[in-house]
């Protein structure tokens, strides 16, 4: 489509391929979605217009465990940004100490990196990933029986150990 | 009621002309291109791996003594003129059925040059793209027991080729959704579901954002669904659909959707069952049918190397039901195997021969 052609030529012009540091390739996005399902590890950074991003981001969230563990950020001009989880409001479990805080926590980690607080961000992310990897204190959506507060407390303990 | 088009010797789901007041005229279908007991089918080799795969199809047909003759029509994707594709369309009008490889849409041509595949579909009004995506025995995939039919509206939506740049650097692209086409594709989906004994139809949309466009599509699906109380109808937003497909694809039965979503859902589903080399596709209109691979890839990078998977193209011809159910697979590279295209084709022919059917020389 013309819109696609204009977008493609704009990206190629402003960000020309420079040696082997930033290889730029284009893939028709529908083929992308098929390739993503078969071998997502071949992809690194993907840039695309709005609707395709909407679809592909949910597809990728499904590949890594769902919206409950997927962070996101909305970056604007002059450093203005909003970071948010993209799962629903889950009114059925609100106030019951059952929700999985990972998505919002990792979104907060993105925010810390955006603010330049990389050490703090890295520490919290490591602690969060270790807790999930350990599988001892998981919320119900991840197959465990623990409460949200217990999950959070485990992350805090690991952060303390990292210090 | 379901009409069987007398033009073809196989079942083609043609909607009856009485459906509300939205379908086209009640003209009778053209006579079949069948002479002396042999059918004539238009064959468009296309680009990339299309020509080599279709030559294998011809060989399998010859070997299996299928009473089909192919009228080959070449379409040059590098030409700006539409003469080639119009010749192909004329041939399909004459024969009624076509088998095609994908015709490359070259981005070096001006934007005014439309996709040849799109021109073919819209000119012949092949409004229903049907893809049957099912797990095949012997193909290792993360998810098993997938059996999804995808019905994709094939003529409008985001593929209407209506774009303009009124202000430099600002392009507007029109997405067209019509009541007429939405009703007929929904009706096609429900009729197909009933014929195949399916129990659920899911409409895929983004009506929360495109309230008028996708909202109309969804409304039309609901209207049609009310006439099929034996079939469960539900709807799902397209981004959630892709997420559900990669996590729990077994929940889906029949899916109906506008053009662009059908594009991505088809590709995702093909990826789920093993890749684009495995899934056939069909495009149906009132009078014509065109068969091709489901994901419409040209496969330029593997053309001429004898490594393309011929399964999708063979299944598109519906010749190889025995091949479909074969538990032992000689796998091509896309499935992690070492077999060449030719070896797979020969394996198919051996299976056909072993069934004791009349065959030609190997």
Coordinates of C-alpha atoms in Angstrom, one line a residue:
Chain A
X1 CA 0.0 0.0 0.0
X2 CA 1.2 3.6 -0.6
X3 CA 1.0 4.3 3.1
X4 CA 3.3 1.4 3.7
X5 CA 5.7 2.5 0.9
X6 CA 5.9 6.0 2.3
X7 CA 6.5 4.7 5.8
X8 CA 9.1 2.3 4.5
X9 CA 11.1 4.9 2.6
X10 CA 10.9 7.4 5.5
X11 CA 12.4 4.9 7.9
X12 CA 15.1 3.8 5.5
X13 CA 16.1 7.4 4.7
X14 CA 16.3 8.7 8.3
X15 CA 17.9 5.7 9.7
X16 CA 20.2 4.4 7.0
X17 CA 21.8 1.0 7.5
X18 CA 25.2 1.7 9.0
X19 CA 27.6 -1.3 8.8
X20 CA 26.6 -4.2 10.8
X21 CA 25.6 -2.4 14.0
X22 CA 22.0 -1.7 13.1
X23 CA 20.8 -4.1 10.4
X24 CA 17.4 -2.9 9.1
X25 CA 15.1 -5.3 7.4
X26 CA 11.5 -5.2 6.5
X27 CA 9.1 -8.0 6.6
X28 CA 5.5 -7.9 5.6
X29 CA 3.7 -7.9 8.9
X30 CA 1.4 -10.8 8.2
X31 CA 4.4 -13.0 7.4
X32 CA 5.9 -11.6 10.5
X33 CA 3.1 -13.0 12.5
X34 CA 3.5 -16.4 11.0
X35 CA 7.3 -16.3 11.5
X36 CA 6.7 -15.0 15.1
X37 CA 4.7 -18.1 15.9
X38 CA 7.2 -20.5 14.5
X39 CA 10.4 -19.0 15.7
X40 CA 10.1 -15.8 17.7
X41 CA 13.8 -15.8 18.6
X42 CA 14.7 -14.5 15.2
X43 CA 13.3 -11.1 16.0
X44 CA 15.0 -8.4 18.0
X45 CA 13.4 -5.0 17.7
X46 CA 10.2 -4.5 15.6
X47 CA 8.8 -1.1 14.6
X48 CA 5.4 -0.8 12.9
X49 CA 2.3 1.3 12.6
X50 CA -0.5 1.4 15.2
X51 CA -2.9 -1.4 14.3
X52 CA -0.1 -3.9 13.5
X53 CA 1.5 -3.1 16.8
X54 CA -1.7 -3.6 18.6
X55 CA -2.1 -7.1 17.1
X56 CA 1.5 -8.1 17.2
X57 CA 2.1 -7.0 20.8
X58 CA -0.8 -9.1 22.0
X59 CA 0.5 -12.0 19.9
X60 CA 3.9 -11.7 21.5
X61 CA 2.4 -11.4 25.0
X62 CA 0.6 -14.7 24.3
X63 CA 4.0 -16.3 23.5
X64 CA 5.6 -15.2 26.8
X65 CA 2.9 -16.0 29.2
X66 CA 0.1 -13.5 28.7
X67 CA -0.8 -9.9 29.5
X68 CA -0.2 -10.6 33.2
X69 CA 3.5 -10.5 32.7
X70 CA 3.8 -8.0 29.9
X71 CA 5.0 -4.5 30.6
X72 CA 4.5 -1.5 28.3
X73 CA 5.3 2.2 28.0
X74 CA 4.0 5.1 25.9
X75 CA 6.8 7.5 25.0
X76 CA 6.1 11.0 23.8
X77 CA 8.0 14.1 22.9
X78 CA 10.2 15.8 25.4
X79 CA 10.6 12.7 27.5
X80 CA 6.9 12.6 28.5
X81 CA 6.0 9.0 29.1
X82 CA 3.3 6.8 30.6
X83 CA 4.0 3.3 31.6
X84 CA 1.3 0.8 32.1
X85 CA 0.3 -2.8 32.2
X86 CA -2.0 -3.8 29.3
X87 CA -4.1 -6.4 31.1
X88 CA -7.7 -5.8 32.2
X89 CA -8.9 -4.4 35.4
X90 CA -9.9 -7.9 36.7
X91 CA -12.8 -6.7 38.9
X92 CA -13.5 -10.3 40.0
X93 CA -10.2 -10.5 42.0
X94 CA -9.8 -6.8 42.9
X95 CA -9.0 -6.2 46.6
X96 CA -8.5 -9.9 47.3
X97 CA -4.6 -9.9 47.3
X98 CA -4.6 -12.4 44.3
X99 CA -3.5 -10.3 41.3
X100 CA -0.1 -10.9 39.7
X101 CA 1.8 -7.6 40.0
X102 CA 4.5 -8.6 37.4
X103 CA 3.2 -6.6 34.5
X104 CA 2.9 -3.4 36.4
X105 CA 6.1 -4.0 38.2
X106 CA 8.0 -4.5 35.0
X107 CA 6.3 -1.4 33.5
X108 CA 7.7 0.5 36.5
X109 CA 11.1 -1.0 35.7
X110 CA 10.8 0.4 32.2
X111 CA 10.0 3.7 33.8
X112 CA 13.1 3.6 35.9
X113 CA 15.2 3.0 32.8
X114 CA 13.5 5.9 31.1
X115 CA 14.4 8.1 34.1
X116 CA 18.0 7.0 34.0
X117 CA 17.8 4.9 37.2
X118 CA 19.2 1.9 35.5
X119 CA 20.8 0.2 38.5
X120 CA 17.5 0.3 40.4
X121 CA 15.6 -1.0 37.4
X122 CA 18.0 -3.8 36.8
X123 CA 17.9 -4.9 40.4
X124 CA 14.1 -5.1 40.6
X125 CA 13.9 -6.9 37.3
X126 CA 16.5 -9.5 38.3
X127 CA 14.7 -10.1 41.6
X128 CA 11.3 -10.4 39.8
X129 CA 12.6 -12.8 37.2
X130 CA 14.4 -14.9 39.9
X131 CA 11.2 -15.2 41.9
X132 CA 9.3 -16.4 38.9
X133 CA 12.0 -18.8 37.9
X134 CA 12.2 -20.2 41.4
X135 CA 8.4 -21.1 41.2
X136 CA 8.1 -21.2 45.0
X137 CA 5.9 -18.2 45.4
X138 CA 3.7 -17.8 42.4
X139 CA 0.3 -16.2 42.1
X140 CA -2.6 -18.2 40.8
X141 CA -2.4 -17.2 37.2
X142 CA 1.2 -18.5 37.0
X143 CA 0.1 -21.8 38.5
X144 CA 0.8 -21.1 42.2
X145 CA -1.2 -20.5 45.3
X146 CA 0.5 -17.5 46.8
X147 CA -0.9 -14.1 47.5
X148 CA 0.2 -11.0 45.7
X149 CA 1.7 -9.7 48.9
X150 CA 3.7 -12.9 49.4
X151 CA 5.0 -12.6 45.8
X152 CA 6.0 -9.0 46.3
X153 CA 7.7 -9.8 49.7
X154 CA 9.8 -12.4 48.0
X155 CA 10.9 -9.9 45.4
X156 CA 11.8 -7.4 48.1
X157 CA 13.8 -10.1 50.0
X158 CA 15.8 -10.8 46.8
X159 CA 16.5 -7.1 46.3
X160 CA 17.8 -6.9 49.8
X161 CA 20.0 -9.9 49.1
X162 CA 21.3 -8.2 46.0
X163 CA 22.4 -5.1 47.9
Chain B
X1 CA -30.5 -25.0 1.6
X2 CA -27.1 -25.4 0.0
X3 CA -26.7 -25.2 -3.7
X4 CA -24.1 -27.2 -5.5
X5 CA -22.8 -25.5 -8.5
X6 CA -23.3 -27.8 -11.5
X7 CA -20.3 -26.3 -13.1
X8 CA -17.9 -28.3 -10.9
X9 CA -17.8 -31.9 -10.2
X10 CA -17.1 -31.3 -6.5
X11 CA -18.9 -29.5 -3.8
X12 CA -18.6 -25.8 -4.0
X13 CA -20.5 -23.8 -1.4
X14 CA -22.4 -21.3 -3.4
X15 CA -24.9 -19.2 -1.5
X16 CA -28.4 -19.4 -2.8
X17 CA -29.6 -16.2 -4.5
X18 CA -32.5 -15.7 -2.2
X19 CA -30.4 -14.6 0.8
X20 CA -32.2 -11.4 1.9
X21 CA -31.9 -8.9 -0.8
X22 CA -28.2 -8.4 -0.9
X23 CA -26.8 -10.9 -3.2
X24 CA -26.2 -10.3 -6.9
X25 CA -28.6 -11.2 -9.7
X26 CA -30.2 -14.6 -10.0
X27 CA -28.4 -15.5 -13.2
X28 CA -27.6 -19.2 -13.8
X29 CA -23.9 -20.2 -13.7
X30 CA -22.0 -20.5 -16.9
X31 CA -21.7 -24.1 -18.4
X32 CA -18.7 -26.1 -17.2
X33 CA -15.4 -26.2 -19.2
X34 CA -15.7 -29.9 -19.7
X35 CA -15.1 -31.6 -23.0
X36 CA -14.8 -35.3 -23.7
X37 CA -15.0 -36.0 -20.0
X38 CA -12.0 -33.8 -19.3
X39 CA -12.0 -30.6 -17.3
X40 CA -10.0 -27.5 -18.3
X41 CA -8.4 -25.6 -15.4
X42 CA -6.6 -22.3 -15.6
X43 CA -3.1 -22.5 -14.2
X44 CA -1.2 -19.4 -13.2
X45 CA 2.4 -20.3 -12.2
X46 CA 3.1 -16.9 -10.5
X47 CA 6.5 -16.1 -9.1
X48 CA 9.0 -17.6 -6.8
X49 CA 8.3 -21.3 -6.0
X50 CA 4.9 -21.2 -7.8
X51 CA 6.1 -22.5 -11.2
X52 CA 8.1 -25.4 -9.8
X53 CA 5.4 -26.5 -7.4
X54 CA 2.7 -26.3 -10.0
X55 CA 4.8 -28.4 -12.4
X56 CA 4.9 -31.0 -9.7
X57 CA 1.1 -30.8 -9.4
X58 CA 0.8 -31.3 -13.1
X59 CA 3.0 -34.4 -12.8
X60 CA 1.0 -35.8 -9.9
X61 CA -2.2 -35.2 -11.9
X62 CA -0.8 -36.9 -15.0
X63 CA 0.4 -39.8 -12.9
X64 CA -2.9 -40.2 -11.1
X65 CA -4.8 -40.0 -14.4
X66 CA -6.8 -37.1 -13.2
X67 CA -9.1 -35.9 -16.1
X68 CA -7.9 -32.3 -16.0
X69 CA -6.1 -30.3 -18.6
X70 CA -4.3 -27.1 -17.6
X71 CA -4.5 -23.9 -19.6
X72 CA -1.3 -22.1 -18.5
X73 CA -1.4 -18.3 -18.3
X74 CA 1.7 -16.4 -17.4
X75 CA 1.4 -13.2 -15.5
X76 CA 4.5 -10.9 -15.6
X77 CA 4.7 -9.2 -12.2
X78 CA 7.3 -6.7 -13.5
X79 CA 4.9 -5.1 -16.0
X80 CA 2.9 -2.0 -15.1
X81 CA 0.2 -2.9 -17.6
X82 CA -2.7 -5.1 -16.5
X83 CA -2.9 -7.0 -19.8
X84 CA -1.5 -10.2 -18.4
X85 CA -3.8 -10.4 -15.4
X86 CA -6.8 -9.5 -17.5
X87 CA -5.9 -12.4 -19.8
X88 CA -5.7 -14.7 -16.8
X89 CA -9.1 -13.4 -15.6
X90 CA -10.6 -14.1 -19.0
X91 CA -9.2 -17.6 -18.9
X92 CA -10.7 -18.2 -15.4
X93 CA -14.0 -16.9 -16.7
X94 CA -13.8 -19.4 -19.5
X95 CA -12.8 -22.4 -17.3
X96 CA -14.4 -21.5 -14.0
X97 CA -11.6 -22.9 -11.9
X98 CA -8.0 -21.9 -11.5
X99 CA -4.9 -23.0 -9.6
X100 CA -2.4 -20.4 -9.0
X101 CA 0.9 -19.5 -7.4
X102 CA 1.4 -16.2 -5.8
X103 CA 2.1 -13.2 -8.1
X104 CA 4.8 -11.0 -6.7
X105 CA 3.8 -7.4 -6.0
X106 CA 7.0 -5.5 -6.8
X107 CA 7.5 -2.5 -4.5
X108 CA 9.7 -0.8 -7.2
X109 CA 6.6 -0.2 -9.3
X110 CA 4.5 2.9 -8.6
X111 CA 1.8 2.7 -5.9
X112 CA -0.8 3.1 -8.6
X113 CA 0.0 -0.4 -9.8
X114 CA -2.3 -2.7 -7.8
X115 CA -1.5 -6.1 -6.5
X116 CA -2.3 -8.6 -9.3
X117 CA -3.6 -11.1 -6.9
X118 CA -5.9 -8.5 -5.5
X119 CA -7.1 -7.5 -9.0
X120 CA -7.9 -11.1 -9.7
X121 CA -9.9 -11.6 -6.5
X122 CA -11.9 -8.4 -6.8
X123 CA -12.6 -8.6 -10.6
X124 CA -13.9 -12.2 -10.3
X125 CA -15.6 -11.3 -7.0
X126 CA -14.0 -14.2 -5.1
X127 CA -15.4 -12.9 -1.9
X128 CA -14.7 -15.9 0.4
X129 CA -11.2 -17.0 1.2
X130 CA -11.3 -20.2 3.0
X131 CA -8.5 -21.8 4.9
X132 CA -8.8 -25.1 6.8
X133 CA -6.0 -25.2 9.3
X134 CA -5.5 -28.5 11.0
X135 CA -2.7 -30.3 12.8
X136 CA -1.1 -32.8 10.5
X137 CA 0.2 -36.2 11.7
X138 CA 3.9 -36.5 11.8
X139 CA 4.5 -32.7 12.1
X140 CA 5.8 -31.7 15.4
X141 CA 4.3 -28.5 16.7
X142 CA 3.9 -26.9 20.1
X143 CA 0.1 -27.1 20.0
X144 CA -1.8 -30.2 18.9
X145 CA -5.3 -31.0 17.9
X146 CA -5.9 -27.7 16.0
X147 CA -8.8 -27.7 13.6
X148 CA -9.8 -24.2 12.6
X149 CA -11.7 -23.0 9.5
X150 CA -10.9 -19.4 8.7
X151 CA -13.3 -17.5 6.5
X152 CA -11.9 -14.2 5.3
X153 CA -13.7 -11.6 3.4
X154 CA -11.6 -11.3 0.3
X155 CA -12.7 -8.2 -1.7
X156 CA -12.9 -5.1 0.5
X157 CA -11.7 -3.9 3.9
X158 CA -8.2 -2.6 4.0
X159 CA -7.4 -4.0 0.6
X160 CA -9.7 -1.6 -1.3
X161 CA -6.6 0.2 -2.7
X162 CA -8.1 3.6 -1.9
X163 CA -5.3 5.8 -0.7
X164 CA -4.5 9.5 -1.2
X165 CA -1.9 12.0 0.0
X166 CA -3.7 15.3 0.1
X167 CA -1.0 16.8 2.2
X168 CA 2.6 15.8 1.5
X169 CA 3.7 13.3 4.2
X170 CA 0.1 12.6 5.3
X171 CA -1.4 9.5 3.7
X172 CA -5.0 8.5 4.2
X173 CA -6.0 4.9 3.5
X174 CA -9.7 4.0 3.3
X175 CA -11.0 0.8 4.8
X176 CA -14.3 -0.1 3.2
X177 CA -16.8 -2.3 5.0
X178 CA -20.2 -2.7 3.3
X179 CA -23.4 -4.3 4.6
X180 CA -23.7 -6.3 1.4
X181 CA -20.3 -8.0 1.6
X182 CA -20.4 -8.4 5.4
X183 CA -23.8 -10.2 5.2
X184 CA -22.7 -12.5 2.5
X185 CA -19.4 -13.5 4.1
X186 CA -21.1 -14.1 7.4
X187 CA -23.7 -16.2 5.6
X188 CA -21.0 -18.2 3.9
X189 CA -19.3 -18.9 7.2
X190 CA -22.5 -20.1 8.8
X191 CA -23.5 -22.2 5.9
X192 CA -20.1 -23.8 5.7
X193 CA -20.2 -24.4 9.5
X194 CA -23.5 -26.2 9.1
X195 CA -22.4 -28.2 6.1
X196 CA -19.3 -29.4 7.9
X197 CA -21.0 -30.1 11.2
X198 CA -19.2 -27.3 13.0
X199 CA -20.8 -25.9 16.2
X200 CA -19.3 -22.5 16.7
X201 CA -18.6 -19.4 14.6
X202 CA -16.4 -16.6 16.0
X203 CA -16.4 -13.2 14.4
X204 CA -13.0 -11.4 14.7
X205 CA -13.1 -7.6 14.7
X206 CA -11.8 -4.4 16.2
X207 CA -15.2 -2.7 16.7
X208 CA -14.2 -1.1 19.9
X209 CA -11.9 1.2 17.9
X210 CA -13.4 1.1 14.4
X211 CA -17.0 1.5 15.7
X212 CA -18.6 2.2 12.3
X213 CA -16.5 -0.1 10.1
X214 CA -16.0 -3.2 12.2
X215 CA -19.1 -2.3 14.1
X216 CA -21.1 -2.8 10.9
X217 CA -19.3 -6.1 10.2
X218 CA -20.1 -7.4 13.7
X219 CA -23.7 -6.3 13.4
X220 CA -24.1 -8.2 10.1
X221 CA -22.6 -11.3 11.7
X222 CA -25.1 -11.1 14.5
X223 CA -28.0 -10.7 12.1
X224 CA -26.9 -13.8 10.1
X225 CA -26.3 -15.7 13.3
X226 CA -29.9 -15.2 14.4
X227 CA -30.9 -17.4 11.4
X228 CA -28.7 -20.3 12.6
X229 CA -29.8 -21.1 16.2
X230 CA -28.1 -24.4 16.0
X231 CA -24.7 -22.7 15.7
X232 CA -23.1 -20.8 18.6
X233 CA -21.9 -17.4 17.7
X234 CA -19.5 -15.2 19.6
X235 CA -17.0 -12.5 18.8
X236 CA -13.5 -11.6 19.8
X237 CA -11.3 -8.6 19.3
X238 CA -8.5 -9.3 16.9
X239 CA -5.5 -8.6 19.2
X240 CA -7.0 -10.9 21.9
X241 CA -7.6 -13.4 19.1
X242 CA -4.0 -13.6 18.2
X243 CA -3.0 -14.0 21.8
X244 CA -5.6 -16.8 22.3
X245 CA -4.4 -18.5 19.1
X246 CA -0.8 -18.8 20.4
X247 CA -1.8 -19.9 23.8
X248 CA -5.0 -22.0 23.4
X249 CA -5.8 -22.5 19.7
X250 CA -8.0 -25.5 20.3
X251 CA -10.8 -23.2 21.5
X252 CA -11.5 -22.0 18.0
X253 CA -13.8 -23.7 15.5
X254 CA -14.9 -21.5 12.6
X255 CA -13.7 -17.9 12.4
X256 CA -15.1 -15.2 10.1
X257 CA -13.4 -11.8 9.7
X258 CA -12.7 -8.9 7.5
X259 CA -9.8 -8.9 5.0
X260 CA -6.8 -7.7 7.0
X261 CA -7.5 -9.6 10.1
X262 CA -8.0 -12.7 8.0
X263 CA -4.5 -12.1 6.6
X264 CA -2.8 -12.1 10.0
X265 CA -5.0 -14.9 11.5
X266 CA -4.3 -17.1 8.5
X267 CA -0.6 -16.7 8.9
X268 CA -0.7 -17.2 12.6
X269 CA -2.7 -20.4 12.2
X270 CA -0.4 -21.6 9.5
X271 CA 2.5 -21.0 11.8
X272 CA 0.8 -23.0 14.5
X273 CA 0.4 -26.2 12.4
X274 CA 3.9 -26.1 11.0
X275 CA 4.3 -23.3 8.5
X276 CA 3.1 -21.9 5.2
X277 CA 4.3 -24.9 3.3
X278 CA 1.5 -27.1 4.8
X279 CA -1.7 -25.2 4.5
X280 CA -3.9 -24.9 1.3
X281 CA -6.3 -22.1 0.6
X282 CA -9.3 -21.5 -1.6
X283 CA -11.0 -18.4 -2.9
X284 CA -14.7 -18.8 -3.8
X285 CA -17.1 -16.5 -5.6
X286 CA -20.5 -16.9 -7.1
X287 CA -19.2 -18.5 -10.3
X288 CA -15.5 -19.1 -9.9
X289 CA -13.1 -20.7 -7.6
X290 CA -9.3 -20.2 -7.4
X291 CA -7.1 -22.5 -5.4
X292 CA -3.6 -21.6 -4.0
X293 CA -1.5 -21.9 -0.9
X294 CA -3.2 -20.4 2.1
X295 CA -0.6 -17.8 3.1
X296 CA 0.1 -16.7 -0.5
X297 CA 3.9 -16.6 -0.3
X298 CA 6.0 -16.4 -3.4
X299 CA 9.0 -18.0 -1.6
X300 CA 11.5 -16.1 -3.7
X301 CA 14.4 -16.9 -1.5
X302 CA 14.0 -20.7 -2.0
X303 CA 12.9 -20.7 -5.6
X304 CA 14.6 -23.1 -7.9
X305 CA 16.4 -24.9 -5.1
X306 CA 14.2 -28.0 -4.9
X307 CA 13.6 -27.4 -1.2
X308 CA 10.1 -25.9 -1.1
X309 CA 7.4 -27.9 0.6
X310 CA 4.8 -29.0 -2.0
X311 CA 2.2 -30.0 0.6
X312 CA 0.2 -26.8 0.6
X313 CA -0.1 -26.7 -3.2
X314 CA -0.9 -30.5 -3.4
X315 CA -3.6 -30.1 -0.8
X316 CA -4.9 -27.1 -2.6
X317 CA -5.7 -29.4 -5.5
X318 CA -7.5 -31.7 -3.0
X319 CA -5.9 -34.7 -4.7
X320 CA -4.1 -36.1 -1.8
X321 CA -6.4 -37.1 0.9
X322 CA -4.2 -40.2 1.5
X323 CA -1.2 -37.9 1.7
X324 CA -3.0 -35.8 4.2
X325 CA -3.5 -38.7 6.6
X326 CA -0.1 -40.3 6.1
X327 CA 1.5 -40.9 9.4
X328 CA 5.0 -41.0 8.0
X329 CA 6.3 -37.8 6.5
X330 CA 9.3 -37.1 4.4
X331 CA 10.0 -33.6 5.7
X332 CA 11.4 -30.7 3.7
X333 CA 13.7 -28.2 5.2
X334 CA 10.9 -26.0 6.5
X335 CA 9.8 -28.8 8.8
X336 CA 13.4 -29.5 9.9
X337 CA 13.9 -32.4 7.4
X338 CA 16.3 -33.1 4.6
X339 CA 13.8 -34.1 1.9
X340 CA 13.7 -32.3 -1.4
X341 CA 10.6 -31.1 -3.1
X342 CA 10.9 -33.9 -5.7
X343 CA 11.4 -36.6 -3.1
X344 CA 8.2 -35.6 -1.3
X345 CA 6.3 -35.5 -4.6
X346 CA 7.6 -39.0 -5.5
X347 CA 6.7 -40.2 -2.1
X348 CA 3.1 -39.0 -2.7
X349 CA 2.9 -40.7 -6.0
X350 CA 4.1 -44.0 -4.4
X351 CA 1.3 -43.7 -1.9
X352 CA -1.2 -43.1 -4.6
X353 CA 0.1 -46.1 -6.5
X354 CA 0.0 -48.3 -3.4
X355 CA -3.7 -47.6 -3.1
X356 CA -4.2 -49.7 -6.2
X357 CA -5.7 -46.9 -8.2
X358 CA -5.1 -46.5 -11.9
X359 CA -1.9 -44.6 -12.4
X360 CA 0.4 -43.7 -15.3
X361 CA 4.1 -44.4 -15.5
X362 CA 6.1 -43.2 -12.6

